[in-house]
Every structure is written in structure tokens, then in C-alpha cells.
Tab-separated table of C-alpha atoms in Angstrom:
chain	number	residue	atom	x	y	z
A	1	MET	CA	0.000	0.000	0.000
A	2	THR	CA	1.306	3.402	-0.932
A	3	HIS	CA	1.833	6.187	1.595
A	4	LEU	CA	0.456	8.757	-0.878
A	5	THR	CA	-3.124	9.557	-1.818
A	6	HIS	CA	-3.880	11.267	-5.129
A	7	ILE	CA	-7.059	13.307	-5.564
A	8	PRO	CA	-7.189	14.128	-9.277
A	9	ALA	CA	-10.322	16.300	-9.012
A	10	PRO	CA	-11.908	17.336	-5.692
A	11	ASP	CA	-15.651	18.001	-5.731
A	12	GLY	CA	-16.400	21.174	-7.662
A	13	ILE	CA	-12.998	21.279	-9.382
A	14	ALA	CA	-12.612	20.467	-13.080
A	15	PRO	CA	-10.348	17.458	-13.722
A	16	ALA	CA	-6.848	18.245	-14.953
A	17	PRO	CA	-5.400	15.993	-17.641
A	18	ALA	CA	-1.735	16.612	-16.758
A	19	TYR	CA	-1.606	16.585	-12.928
A	20	SER	CA	-3.451	15.759	-9.699
A	21	HIS	CA	-5.031	18.696	-7.889
A	22	VAL	CA	-4.133	17.234	-4.474
A	23	VAL	CA	-1.569	14.698	-3.278
A	24	MET	CA	-1.361	13.804	0.421
A	25	GLY	CA	1.145	11.680	2.246
A	26	SER	CA	2.977	11.002	5.455
A	27	GLY	CA	6.679	10.373	5.919
A	28	ARG	CA	9.953	12.206	5.229
A	29	LEU	CA	9.722	15.445	3.251
A	30	ILE	CA	12.332	15.717	0.486
A	31	ALA	CA	12.858	18.970	-1.430
A	32	VAL	CA	14.846	18.697	-4.651
A	33	SER	CA	16.224	21.967	-5.999
A	34	GLY	CA	15.455	22.951	-9.550
A	35	GLN	CA	17.402	20.758	-11.908
A	36	LEU	CA	18.814	21.842	-15.255
A	37	ALA	CA	19.838	19.817	-18.319
A	38	LEU	CA	23.395	19.335	-17.095
A	39	ASP	CA	25.343	16.102	-17.357
A	40	GLU	CA	27.677	14.798	-14.641
A	41	LYS	CA	30.453	17.042	-16.010
A	42	GLY	CA	28.271	20.157	-15.699
A	43	GLU	CA	27.800	20.482	-19.452
A	44	LEU	CA	24.504	21.394	-21.118
A	45	VAL	CA	22.708	18.458	-22.741
A	46	GLY	CA	20.380	19.026	-25.700
A	47	THR	CA	21.162	22.519	-26.902
A	48	GLY	CA	17.965	23.808	-28.544
A	49	ASP	CA	16.178	20.458	-28.007
A	50	PRO	CA	13.404	20.633	-25.373
A	51	LEU	CA	12.848	16.849	-25.279
A	52	ALA	CA	16.553	16.063	-24.776
A	53	GLN	CA	16.770	18.702	-22.061
A	54	ALA	CA	13.621	17.428	-20.346
A	55	ARG	CA	14.916	13.864	-20.336
A	56	GLN	CA	18.212	15.010	-18.777
A	57	VAL	CA	16.370	17.078	-16.166
A	58	PHE	CA	14.157	14.142	-15.181
A	59	GLU	CA	17.211	11.878	-15.012
A	60	ASN	CA	18.863	14.412	-12.688
A	61	LEU	CA	15.713	14.531	-10.555
A	62	ARG	CA	15.723	10.711	-10.432
A	63	ARG	CA	19.330	10.703	-9.216
A	64	CYS	CA	18.616	13.344	-6.558
A	65	LEU	CA	15.569	11.446	-5.311
A	66	ALA	CA	17.569	8.195	-5.181
A	67	ALA	CA	20.270	9.925	-3.118
A	68	ALA	CA	17.553	10.732	-0.571
A	69	GLY	CA	16.182	7.181	-0.592
A	70	ALA	CA	13.154	8.126	-2.693
A	71	SER	CA	11.801	7.675	-6.213
A	72	PHE	CA	9.333	9.326	-8.543
A	73	GLU	CA	6.590	7.306	-6.839
A	74	ASP	CA	7.171	9.544	-3.795
A	75	VAL	CA	6.888	12.863	-5.653
A	76	VAL	CA	3.901	14.949	-4.557
A	77	LYS	CA	4.617	18.225	-6.396
A	78	VAL	CA	6.678	19.412	-9.343
A	79	THR	CA	7.204	22.937	-10.575
A	80	TYR	CA	8.195	23.514	-14.184
A	81	PHE	CA	10.017	26.697	-15.138
A	82	VAL	CA	10.193	26.991	-18.933
A	83	THR	CA	11.470	29.760	-21.162
A	84	ASP	CA	8.564	29.061	-23.559
A	85	VAL	CA	5.307	27.253	-22.794
A	86	ALA	CA	5.688	25.658	-26.220
A	87	HIS	CA	8.236	23.340	-24.512
A	88	MET	CA	5.551	21.807	-22.259
A	89	PRO	CA	4.559	18.978	-24.642
A	90	ALA	CA	8.207	17.811	-24.633
A	91	VAL	CA	8.338	18.161	-20.840
A	92	ARG	CA	5.161	16.064	-20.478
A	93	ARG	CA	6.491	13.422	-22.882
A	94	ALA	CA	9.697	13.070	-20.870
A	95	ARG	CA	7.757	13.192	-17.590
A	96	ASP	CA	5.631	10.262	-18.722
A	97	GLU	CA	8.813	8.232	-19.297
A	98	PHE	CA	9.752	8.669	-15.609
A	99	LEU	CA	6.421	9.057	-13.755
A	100	ASP	CA	3.274	6.949	-13.862
A	101	PRO	CA	0.792	8.972	-15.987
A	102	ALA	CA	-2.073	7.469	-13.949
A	103	ARG	CA	-0.641	8.875	-10.666
A	104	LEU	CA	0.727	12.289	-11.514
A	105	PRO	CA	1.820	14.690	-8.782
A	106	ALA	CA	0.428	18.149	-8.206
A	107	ALA	CA	2.118	20.575	-10.586
A	108	SER	CA	2.648	24.188	-11.572
A	109	ALA	CA	4.138	25.498	-14.807
A	110	VAL	CA	5.646	28.954	-15.074
A	111	GLN	CA	7.048	30.685	-18.148
A	112	VAL	CA	10.146	32.685	-17.240
A	113	ALA	CA	12.125	35.256	-19.196
A	114	ALA	CA	15.407	33.406	-18.699
A	115	LEU	CA	17.186	30.795	-16.610
A	116	MET	CA	20.671	30.890	-15.108
A	117	ALA	CA	22.496	30.902	-18.448
A	118	PRO	CA	21.676	31.062	-22.163
A	119	GLY	CA	20.738	27.730	-23.703
A	120	PHE	CA	18.724	26.357	-20.790
A	121	LEU	CA	15.104	25.833	-21.811
A	122	MET	CA	13.744	24.560	-18.497
A	123	GLU	CA	14.339	23.961	-14.815
A	124	ILE	CA	12.244	21.534	-12.776
A	125	GLU	CA	12.033	21.176	-8.998
A	126	ALA	CA	10.275	18.490	-6.978
A	127	LEU	CA	8.844	17.829	-3.531
A	128	ALA	CA	8.560	14.231	-2.367
A	129	VAL	CA	7.233	12.485	0.694
A	130	ALA	CA	9.031	9.184	1.234
A	131	ALA	CA	7.814	6.483	3.584
A	132	GLU	CA	9.634	6.403	6.904
């Protein structure tokens, strides 16, 4: 039995196709800083390619979660920062390779003017609640 409960659409709230409106859990809170499309050498992966960058970002999130003894199954909230909302289909495609599309976390997407350096198309942060 999972330690998380997903409520895709509370009463009176329209269902969302790309996230759960509410995710509840009990356990250890894990905050993962926004991750960029950097490889282990600190080099940008996927210049100009939103899907390649999204895949690298989700892989970095996976590694950070694993270091904390957690996985994507423990993620309750993600925040997407994108330089263009047109990148969101690529972000969702990559997300669905790492997360169960039937149990998506709560989410927010924000278009920003820029990220920490030219070339970065997105940054994604996550909150997880891992079982104790």
C-alpha cells in the first residue's frame, strides 16, 4: 500500500489531464532543488532540443531522489520553469517516461524570461514524501 493519496479532481474542481489537484502523504519530506539539463560534467545536454533537455532534467531529478532514498513514486509536487510554454509537450512526454501517468503529482508550470544561463530551456524542482 502506498503512503500517498492522489485526488485528481476534488468536488467542484474540473479534472486536470496533466496533474493531480491534491496529493497527500505522510513520511519524510524531500525537497529537490530545480534541476537543469546538465550532465555529470556540468555540461549542457540538448542545446535547442526541449525533449533532450527534459529527459536530462528528469534523469537528474531521479538521481537526486535516489540519493535521498526516494523515487518518482514519492513525488507529490513538481514545478516547471520553462522559457517558452511551447516546450511543455516535450516536458510532459519526458515526464511520462519517468512518472506513472495514472498517478501524476500536483504541478505548476511557469514561463520565465530566462534561466541561469543562455541555452537552458527549463528547470524543474520536486517535492517528495518518502515512507519512513
